[in-house]
mmCIF file of C-alpha atoms in Angstrom:
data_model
loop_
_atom_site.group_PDB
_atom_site.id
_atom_site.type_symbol
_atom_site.label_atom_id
_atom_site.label_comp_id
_atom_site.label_asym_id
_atom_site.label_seq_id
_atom_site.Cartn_x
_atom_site.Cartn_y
_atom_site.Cartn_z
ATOM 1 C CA UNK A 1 61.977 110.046 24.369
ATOM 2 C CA UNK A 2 64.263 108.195 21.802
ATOM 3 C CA UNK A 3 67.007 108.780 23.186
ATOM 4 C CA UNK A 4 66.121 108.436 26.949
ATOM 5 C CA UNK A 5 64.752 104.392 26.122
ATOM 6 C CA UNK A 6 67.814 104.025 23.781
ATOM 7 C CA UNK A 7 70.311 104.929 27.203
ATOM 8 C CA UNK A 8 67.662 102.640 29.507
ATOM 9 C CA UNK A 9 68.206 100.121 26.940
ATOM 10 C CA UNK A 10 72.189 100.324 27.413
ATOM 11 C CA UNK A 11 71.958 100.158 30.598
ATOM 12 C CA UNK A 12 69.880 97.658 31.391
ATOM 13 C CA UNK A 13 72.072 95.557 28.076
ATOM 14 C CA UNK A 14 75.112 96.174 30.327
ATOM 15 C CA UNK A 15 73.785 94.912 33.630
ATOM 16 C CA UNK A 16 72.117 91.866 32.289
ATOM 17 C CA UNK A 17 75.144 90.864 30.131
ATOM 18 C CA UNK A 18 77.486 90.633 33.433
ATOM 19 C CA UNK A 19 75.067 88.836 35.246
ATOM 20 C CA UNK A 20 74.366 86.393 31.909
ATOM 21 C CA UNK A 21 78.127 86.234 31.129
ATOM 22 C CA UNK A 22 79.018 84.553 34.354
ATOM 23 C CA UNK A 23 75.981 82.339 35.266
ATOM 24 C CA UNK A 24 76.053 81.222 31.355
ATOM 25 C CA UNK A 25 79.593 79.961 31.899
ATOM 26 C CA UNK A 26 78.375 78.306 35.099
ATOM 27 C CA UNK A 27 75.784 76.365 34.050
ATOM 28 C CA UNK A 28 77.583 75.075 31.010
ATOM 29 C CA UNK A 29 80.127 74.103 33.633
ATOM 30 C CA UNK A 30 77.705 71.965 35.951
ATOM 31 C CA UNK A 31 75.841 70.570 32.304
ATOM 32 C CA UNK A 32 79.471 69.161 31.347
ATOM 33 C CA UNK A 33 79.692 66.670 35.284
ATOM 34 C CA UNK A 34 78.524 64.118 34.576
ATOM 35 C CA UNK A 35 79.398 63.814 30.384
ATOM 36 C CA UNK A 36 82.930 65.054 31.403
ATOM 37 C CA UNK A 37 82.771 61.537 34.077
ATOM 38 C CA UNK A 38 81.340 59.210 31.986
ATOM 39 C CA UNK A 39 79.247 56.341 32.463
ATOM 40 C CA UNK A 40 81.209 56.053 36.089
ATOM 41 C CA UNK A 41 79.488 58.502 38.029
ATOM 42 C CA UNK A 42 76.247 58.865 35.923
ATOM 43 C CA UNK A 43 74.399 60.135 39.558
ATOM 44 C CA UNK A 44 75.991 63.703 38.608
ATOM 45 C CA UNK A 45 74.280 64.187 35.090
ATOM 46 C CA UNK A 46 70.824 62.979 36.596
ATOM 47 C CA UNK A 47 70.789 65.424 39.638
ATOM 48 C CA UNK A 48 73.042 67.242 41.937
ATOM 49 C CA UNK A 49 73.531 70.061 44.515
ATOM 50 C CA UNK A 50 76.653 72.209 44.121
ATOM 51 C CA UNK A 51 78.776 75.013 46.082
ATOM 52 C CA UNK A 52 81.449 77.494 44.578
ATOM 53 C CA UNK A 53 83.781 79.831 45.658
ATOM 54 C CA UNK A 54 84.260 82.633 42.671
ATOM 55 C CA UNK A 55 86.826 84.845 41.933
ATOM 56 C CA UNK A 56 86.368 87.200 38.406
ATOM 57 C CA UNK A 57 89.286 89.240 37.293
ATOM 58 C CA UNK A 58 89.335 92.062 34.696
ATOM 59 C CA UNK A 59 92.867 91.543 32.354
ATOM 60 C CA UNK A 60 92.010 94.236 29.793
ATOM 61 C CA UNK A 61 93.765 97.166 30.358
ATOM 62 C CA UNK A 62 90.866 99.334 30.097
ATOM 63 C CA UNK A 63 87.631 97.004 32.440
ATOM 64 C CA UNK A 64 84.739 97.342 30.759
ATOM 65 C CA UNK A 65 81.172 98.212 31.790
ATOM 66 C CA UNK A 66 80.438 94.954 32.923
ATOM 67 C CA UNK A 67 83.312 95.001 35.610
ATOM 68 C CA UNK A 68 82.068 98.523 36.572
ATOM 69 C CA UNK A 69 79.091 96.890 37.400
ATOM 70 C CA UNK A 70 80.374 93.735 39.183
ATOM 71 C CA UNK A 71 82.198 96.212 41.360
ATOM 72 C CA UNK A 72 79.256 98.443 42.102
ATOM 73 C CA UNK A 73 77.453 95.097 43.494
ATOM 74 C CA UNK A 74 80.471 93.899 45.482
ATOM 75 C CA UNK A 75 80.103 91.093 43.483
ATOM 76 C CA UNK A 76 83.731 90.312 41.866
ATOM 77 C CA UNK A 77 84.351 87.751 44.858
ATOM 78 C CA UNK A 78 81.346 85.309 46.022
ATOM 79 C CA UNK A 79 79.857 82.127 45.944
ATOM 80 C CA UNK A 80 77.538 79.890 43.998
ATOM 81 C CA UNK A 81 74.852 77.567 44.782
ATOM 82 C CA UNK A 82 72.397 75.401 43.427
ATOM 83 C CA UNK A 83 70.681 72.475 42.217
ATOM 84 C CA UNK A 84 70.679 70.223 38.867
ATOM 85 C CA UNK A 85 67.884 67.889 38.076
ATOM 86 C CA UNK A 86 69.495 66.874 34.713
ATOM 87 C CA UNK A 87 67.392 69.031 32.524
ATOM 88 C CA UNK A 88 66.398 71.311 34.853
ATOM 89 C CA UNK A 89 68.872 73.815 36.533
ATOM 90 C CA UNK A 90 69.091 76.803 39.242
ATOM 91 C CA UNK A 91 71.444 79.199 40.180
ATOM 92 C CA UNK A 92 72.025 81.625 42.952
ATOM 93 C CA UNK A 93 75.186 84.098 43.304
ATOM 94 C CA UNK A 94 76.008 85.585 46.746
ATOM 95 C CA UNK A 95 78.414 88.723 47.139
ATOM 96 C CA UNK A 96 80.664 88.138 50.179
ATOM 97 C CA UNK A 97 78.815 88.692 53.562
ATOM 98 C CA UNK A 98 75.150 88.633 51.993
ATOM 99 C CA UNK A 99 72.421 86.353 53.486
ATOM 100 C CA UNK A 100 70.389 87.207 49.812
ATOM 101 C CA UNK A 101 71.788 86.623 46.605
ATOM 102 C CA UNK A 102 72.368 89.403 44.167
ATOM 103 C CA UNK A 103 70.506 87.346 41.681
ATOM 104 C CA UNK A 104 68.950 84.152 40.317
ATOM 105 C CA UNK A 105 68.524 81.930 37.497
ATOM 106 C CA UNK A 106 66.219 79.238 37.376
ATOM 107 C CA UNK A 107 66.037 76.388 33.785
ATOM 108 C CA UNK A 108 63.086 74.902 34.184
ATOM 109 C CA UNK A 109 61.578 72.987 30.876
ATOM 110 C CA UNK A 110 63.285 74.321 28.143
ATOM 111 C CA UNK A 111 63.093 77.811 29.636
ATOM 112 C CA UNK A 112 65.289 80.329 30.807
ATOM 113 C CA UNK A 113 64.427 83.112 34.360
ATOM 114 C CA UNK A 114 66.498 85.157 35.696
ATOM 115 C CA UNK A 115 65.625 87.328 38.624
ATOM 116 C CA UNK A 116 65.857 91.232 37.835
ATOM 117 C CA UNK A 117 64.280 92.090 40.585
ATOM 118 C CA UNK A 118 67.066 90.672 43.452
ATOM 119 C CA UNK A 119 69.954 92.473 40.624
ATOM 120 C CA UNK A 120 67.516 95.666 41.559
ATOM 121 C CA UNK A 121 67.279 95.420 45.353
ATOM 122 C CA UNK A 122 71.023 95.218 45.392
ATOM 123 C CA UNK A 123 72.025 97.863 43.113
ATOM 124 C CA UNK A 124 69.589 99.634 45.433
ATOM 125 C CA UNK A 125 70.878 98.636 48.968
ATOM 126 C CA UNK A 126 74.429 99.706 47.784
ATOM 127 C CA UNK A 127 73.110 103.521 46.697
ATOM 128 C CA UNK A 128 71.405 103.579 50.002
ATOM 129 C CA UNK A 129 74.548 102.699 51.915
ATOM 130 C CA UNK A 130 76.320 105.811 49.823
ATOM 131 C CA UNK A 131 73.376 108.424 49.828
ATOM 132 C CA UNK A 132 70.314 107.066 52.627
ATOM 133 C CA UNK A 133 68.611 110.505 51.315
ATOM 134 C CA UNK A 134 68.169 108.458 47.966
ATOM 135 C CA UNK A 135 65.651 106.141 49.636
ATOM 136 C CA UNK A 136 62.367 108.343 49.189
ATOM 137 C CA UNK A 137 63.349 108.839 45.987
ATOM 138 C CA UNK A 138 63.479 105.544 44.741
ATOM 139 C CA UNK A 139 60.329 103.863 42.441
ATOM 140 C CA UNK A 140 58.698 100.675 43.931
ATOM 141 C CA UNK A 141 59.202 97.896 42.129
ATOM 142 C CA UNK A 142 55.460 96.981 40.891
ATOM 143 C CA UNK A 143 56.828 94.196 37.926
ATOM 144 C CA UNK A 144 57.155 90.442 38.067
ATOM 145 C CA UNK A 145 60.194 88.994 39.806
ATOM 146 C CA UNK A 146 62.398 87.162 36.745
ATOM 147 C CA UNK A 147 62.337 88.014 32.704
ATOM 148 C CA UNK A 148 62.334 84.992 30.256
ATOM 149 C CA UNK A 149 65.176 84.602 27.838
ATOM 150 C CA UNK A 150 62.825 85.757 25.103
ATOM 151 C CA UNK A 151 61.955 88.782 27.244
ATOM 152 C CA UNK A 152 66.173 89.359 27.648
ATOM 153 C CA UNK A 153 66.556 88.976 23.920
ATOM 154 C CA UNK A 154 63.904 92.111 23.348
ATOM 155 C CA UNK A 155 65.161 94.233 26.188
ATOM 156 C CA UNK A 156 69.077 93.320 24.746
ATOM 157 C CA UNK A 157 68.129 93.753 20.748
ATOM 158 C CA UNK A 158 69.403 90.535 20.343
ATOM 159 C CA UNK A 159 69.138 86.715 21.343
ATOM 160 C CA UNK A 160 71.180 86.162 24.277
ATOM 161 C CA UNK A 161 73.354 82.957 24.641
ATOM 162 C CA UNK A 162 71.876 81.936 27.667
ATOM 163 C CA UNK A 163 68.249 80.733 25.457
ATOM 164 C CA UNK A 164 70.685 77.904 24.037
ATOM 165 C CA UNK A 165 71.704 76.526 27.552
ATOM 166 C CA UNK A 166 69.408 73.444 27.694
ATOM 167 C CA UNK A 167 71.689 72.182 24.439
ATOM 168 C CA UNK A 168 74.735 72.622 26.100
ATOM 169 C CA UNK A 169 74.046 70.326 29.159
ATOM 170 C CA UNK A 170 73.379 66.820 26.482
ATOM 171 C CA UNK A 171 76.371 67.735 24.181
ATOM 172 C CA UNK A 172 78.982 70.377 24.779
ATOM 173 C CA UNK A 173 80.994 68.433 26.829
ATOM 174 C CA UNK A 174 80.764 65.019 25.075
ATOM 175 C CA UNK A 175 84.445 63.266 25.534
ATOM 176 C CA UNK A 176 85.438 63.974 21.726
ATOM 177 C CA UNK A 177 85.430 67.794 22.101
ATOM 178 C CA UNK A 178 87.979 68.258 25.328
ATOM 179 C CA UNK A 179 91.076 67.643 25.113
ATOM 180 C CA UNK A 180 93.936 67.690 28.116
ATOM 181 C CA UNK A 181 94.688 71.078 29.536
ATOM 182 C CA UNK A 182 97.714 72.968 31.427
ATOM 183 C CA UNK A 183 96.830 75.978 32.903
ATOM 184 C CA UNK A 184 98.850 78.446 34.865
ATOM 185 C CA UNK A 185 96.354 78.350 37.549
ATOM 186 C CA UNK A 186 96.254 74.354 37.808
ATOM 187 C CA UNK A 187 96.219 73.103 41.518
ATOM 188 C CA UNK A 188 98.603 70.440 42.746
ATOM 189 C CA UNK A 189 97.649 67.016 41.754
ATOM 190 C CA UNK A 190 94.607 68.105 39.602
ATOM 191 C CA UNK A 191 93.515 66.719 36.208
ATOM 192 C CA UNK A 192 92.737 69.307 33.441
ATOM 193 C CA UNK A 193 90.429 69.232 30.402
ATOM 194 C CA UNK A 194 89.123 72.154 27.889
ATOM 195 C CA UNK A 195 87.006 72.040 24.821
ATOM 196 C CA UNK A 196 88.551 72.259 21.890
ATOM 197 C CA UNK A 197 85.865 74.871 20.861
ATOM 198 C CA UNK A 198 84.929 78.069 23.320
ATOM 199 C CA UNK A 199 81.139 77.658 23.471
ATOM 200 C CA UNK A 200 79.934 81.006 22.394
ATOM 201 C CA UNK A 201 83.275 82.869 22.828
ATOM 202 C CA UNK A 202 83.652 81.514 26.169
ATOM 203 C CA UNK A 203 86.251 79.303 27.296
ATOM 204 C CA UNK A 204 85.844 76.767 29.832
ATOM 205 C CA UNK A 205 89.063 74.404 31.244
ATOM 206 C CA UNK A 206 87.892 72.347 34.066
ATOM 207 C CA UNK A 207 90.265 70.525 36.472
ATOM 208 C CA UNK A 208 89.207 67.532 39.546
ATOM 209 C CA UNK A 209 91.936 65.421 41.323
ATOM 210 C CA UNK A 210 91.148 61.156 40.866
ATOM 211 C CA UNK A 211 90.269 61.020 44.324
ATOM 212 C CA UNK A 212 87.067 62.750 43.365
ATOM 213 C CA UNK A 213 85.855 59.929 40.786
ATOM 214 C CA UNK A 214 86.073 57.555 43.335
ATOM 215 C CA UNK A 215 84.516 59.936 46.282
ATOM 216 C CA UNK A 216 81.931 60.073 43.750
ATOM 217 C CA UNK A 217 81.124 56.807 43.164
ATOM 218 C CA UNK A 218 79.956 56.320 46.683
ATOM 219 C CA UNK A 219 78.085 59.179 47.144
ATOM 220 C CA UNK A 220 80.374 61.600 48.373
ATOM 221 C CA UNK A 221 81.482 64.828 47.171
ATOM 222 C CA UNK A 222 83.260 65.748 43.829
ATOM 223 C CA UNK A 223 85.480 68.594 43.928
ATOM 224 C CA UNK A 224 86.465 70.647 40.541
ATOM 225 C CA UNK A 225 88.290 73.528 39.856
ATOM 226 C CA UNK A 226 87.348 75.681 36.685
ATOM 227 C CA UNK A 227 89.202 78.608 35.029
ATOM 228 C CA UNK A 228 86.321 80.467 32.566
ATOM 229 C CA UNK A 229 87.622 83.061 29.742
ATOM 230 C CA UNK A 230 85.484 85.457 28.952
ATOM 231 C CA UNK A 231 86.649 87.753 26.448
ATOM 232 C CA UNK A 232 83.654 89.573 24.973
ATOM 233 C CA UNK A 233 83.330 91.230 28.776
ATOM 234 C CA UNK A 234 87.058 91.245 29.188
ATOM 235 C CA UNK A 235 86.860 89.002 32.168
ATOM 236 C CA UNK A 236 87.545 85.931 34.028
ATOM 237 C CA UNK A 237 85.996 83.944 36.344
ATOM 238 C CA UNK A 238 87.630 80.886 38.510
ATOM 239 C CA UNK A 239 85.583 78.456 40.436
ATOM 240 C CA UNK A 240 86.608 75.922 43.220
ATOM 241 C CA UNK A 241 84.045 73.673 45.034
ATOM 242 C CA UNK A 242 82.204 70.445 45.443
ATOM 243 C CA UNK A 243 79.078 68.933 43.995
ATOM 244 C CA UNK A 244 76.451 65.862 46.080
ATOM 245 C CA UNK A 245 74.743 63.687 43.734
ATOM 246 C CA UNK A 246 71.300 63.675 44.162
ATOM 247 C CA UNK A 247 67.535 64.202 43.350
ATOM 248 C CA UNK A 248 66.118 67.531 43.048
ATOM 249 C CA UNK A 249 62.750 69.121 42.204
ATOM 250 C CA UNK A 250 62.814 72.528 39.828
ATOM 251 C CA UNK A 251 59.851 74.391 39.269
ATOM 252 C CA UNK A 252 59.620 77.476 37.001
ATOM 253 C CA UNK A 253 59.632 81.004 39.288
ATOM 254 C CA UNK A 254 55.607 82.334 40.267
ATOM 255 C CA UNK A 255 56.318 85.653 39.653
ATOM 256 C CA UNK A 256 57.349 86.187 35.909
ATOM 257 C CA UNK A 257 57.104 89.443 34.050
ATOM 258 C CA UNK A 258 54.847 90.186 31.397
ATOM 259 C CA UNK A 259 56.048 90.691 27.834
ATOM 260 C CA UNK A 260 54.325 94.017 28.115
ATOM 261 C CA UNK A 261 56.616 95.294 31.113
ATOM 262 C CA UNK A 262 60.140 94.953 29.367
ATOM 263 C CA UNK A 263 59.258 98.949 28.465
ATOM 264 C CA UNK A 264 58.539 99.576 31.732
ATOM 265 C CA UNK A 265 61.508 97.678 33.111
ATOM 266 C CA UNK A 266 64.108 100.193 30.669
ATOM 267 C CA UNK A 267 62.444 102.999 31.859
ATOM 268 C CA UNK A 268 62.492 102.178 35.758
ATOM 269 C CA UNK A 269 65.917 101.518 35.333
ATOM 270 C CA UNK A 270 66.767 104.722 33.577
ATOM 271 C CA UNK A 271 65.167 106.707 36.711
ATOM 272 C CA UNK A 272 66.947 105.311 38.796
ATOM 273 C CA UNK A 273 70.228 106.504 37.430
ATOM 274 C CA UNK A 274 68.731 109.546 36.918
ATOM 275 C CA UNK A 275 67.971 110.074 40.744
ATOM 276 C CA UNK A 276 71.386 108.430 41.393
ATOM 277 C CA UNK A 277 73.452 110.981 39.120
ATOM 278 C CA UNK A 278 71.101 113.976 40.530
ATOM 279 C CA UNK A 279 71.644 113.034 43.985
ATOM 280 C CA UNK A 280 75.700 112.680 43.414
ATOM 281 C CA UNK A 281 76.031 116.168 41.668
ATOM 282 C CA UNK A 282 74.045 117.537 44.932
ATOM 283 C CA UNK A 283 76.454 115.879 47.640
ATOM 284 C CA UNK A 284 79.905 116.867 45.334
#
């Protein structure tokens, strides 16, 4: 028994941390607008909607579990959407041709959701698509929709990065800690910055052309392009798109699991890849 909720507990670790790798680096991203602006185009800081296309990349020569996972989702290409209400924050990340998003994330007073369930439903969909016989097989999912960032920290063994994020959007990207950038990657007639410091391993180098501070200053869009280093998960992740100033309403998720259900979450995930490697042996 051991041993079966110390694999569910890997598992689950790895499929969480690719998720919580690349929406970490994105909402540090959209908390850094309006500081990285200044006092010019203070609309961005106080509320926002926002559109990315993504790209992630694996340089190691060996990808790691996280990229195995990204792949399995289709998820390596996509987009990003959301909204910003200064404190407040959420997050939604689309694989290419999906109407759903393969997951969530919702900062909403101090407090940190991410939706398990949507990362389920797609895992899911994609086995069904390789094995339909799989479908019957499958548990219902009977447990709240999104897990706290106290909840990830228990179901990880550790405290994830992500329960720091609400400190990242009033300070990591104060003027004093970027400094000018030249990236490989840079667009034509962009402007680059990158902090001096990678916030929690991560690297972040964000680029807009000076037509966008003025676009912005009457209420148009402003366009950025951002290169994100990720070395812990041996990836990275580039961004190009457009944020709106405006004013948004975030509300925490209804549906939140109970602290009591992180057991039950390992253990439903550990069946299912149980089912899944049964039903591949039977089809080789």
């Amino acid at each position: 028994m051991l041993t079966s909720k110390s694999t569910a507990g890997a598992a689950v670790s790895s499929a969480l941390r690719a998720v919580l790798a690349l929406v970490l680096a994105a909402a540090v991203l959209l908390g850094g607008f309006g500081l990285l602006l200044h006092s010019r185009i203070d609309a961005l800081r106080r509320g926002s909607a926002f559109h990315f296309d993504y790209t992630v990349t694996s340089p190691s020569a060996q990808p790691s579990a996280t990229w195995s996972l990204l792949e399995a989702l289709g998820a390596t290409t996509g987009t990003l959407s959301g909204q910003n209400s200064g404190s407040d924050l959420t997050l939604s990340w689309y694989a290419p041709g999906r109407e759903e998003p393969y997951t969530q994330l919702i900062l909403a007073d101090g407090q940190v959701y991410l939706d398990v369930r949507q990362i389920y439903r797609t895992f899911l969909s994609g086995l069904h698509a390789q094995y339909p016989a799989i479908a019957s097989l499958i548990p219902d999912w009977g447990l709240g929709d999104y897990i706290t960032g106290s909840q990830m920290a228990t179901l990880l063994g550790q405290e994830p990065a992500m329960n720091g994020l609400e400190q990242y959007q009033s300070g990591a990207f104060a003027l004093a800690a970027l400094e000018p950038a030249h990236p490989d990657q840079a667009l034509d007639g962009y402007f680059y910055f990158t902090l001096k410091e990678p916030l929690g391993g991560i690297g972040i180098t964000v680029g807009f052309p000076p037509s966008s501070l003025w676009s912005a200053l009457w209420g148009d869009f402003f366009r950025c392009h951002v290169l994100v280093d990720i070395p812990s998960q041996g990836l990275r992740l580039e961004l190009t798109g457009k944020a709106l100033p405006g004013e948004y309403a975030i509300q925490a998720p209804a549906s939140v699991m109970r602290d009591e259900d992180i057991a039950a979450l390992a253990e439903l995930i550990q069946t299912v890849r149980s089912i899944a490697d049964f039903v591949k042996q039977l089809v080789q």
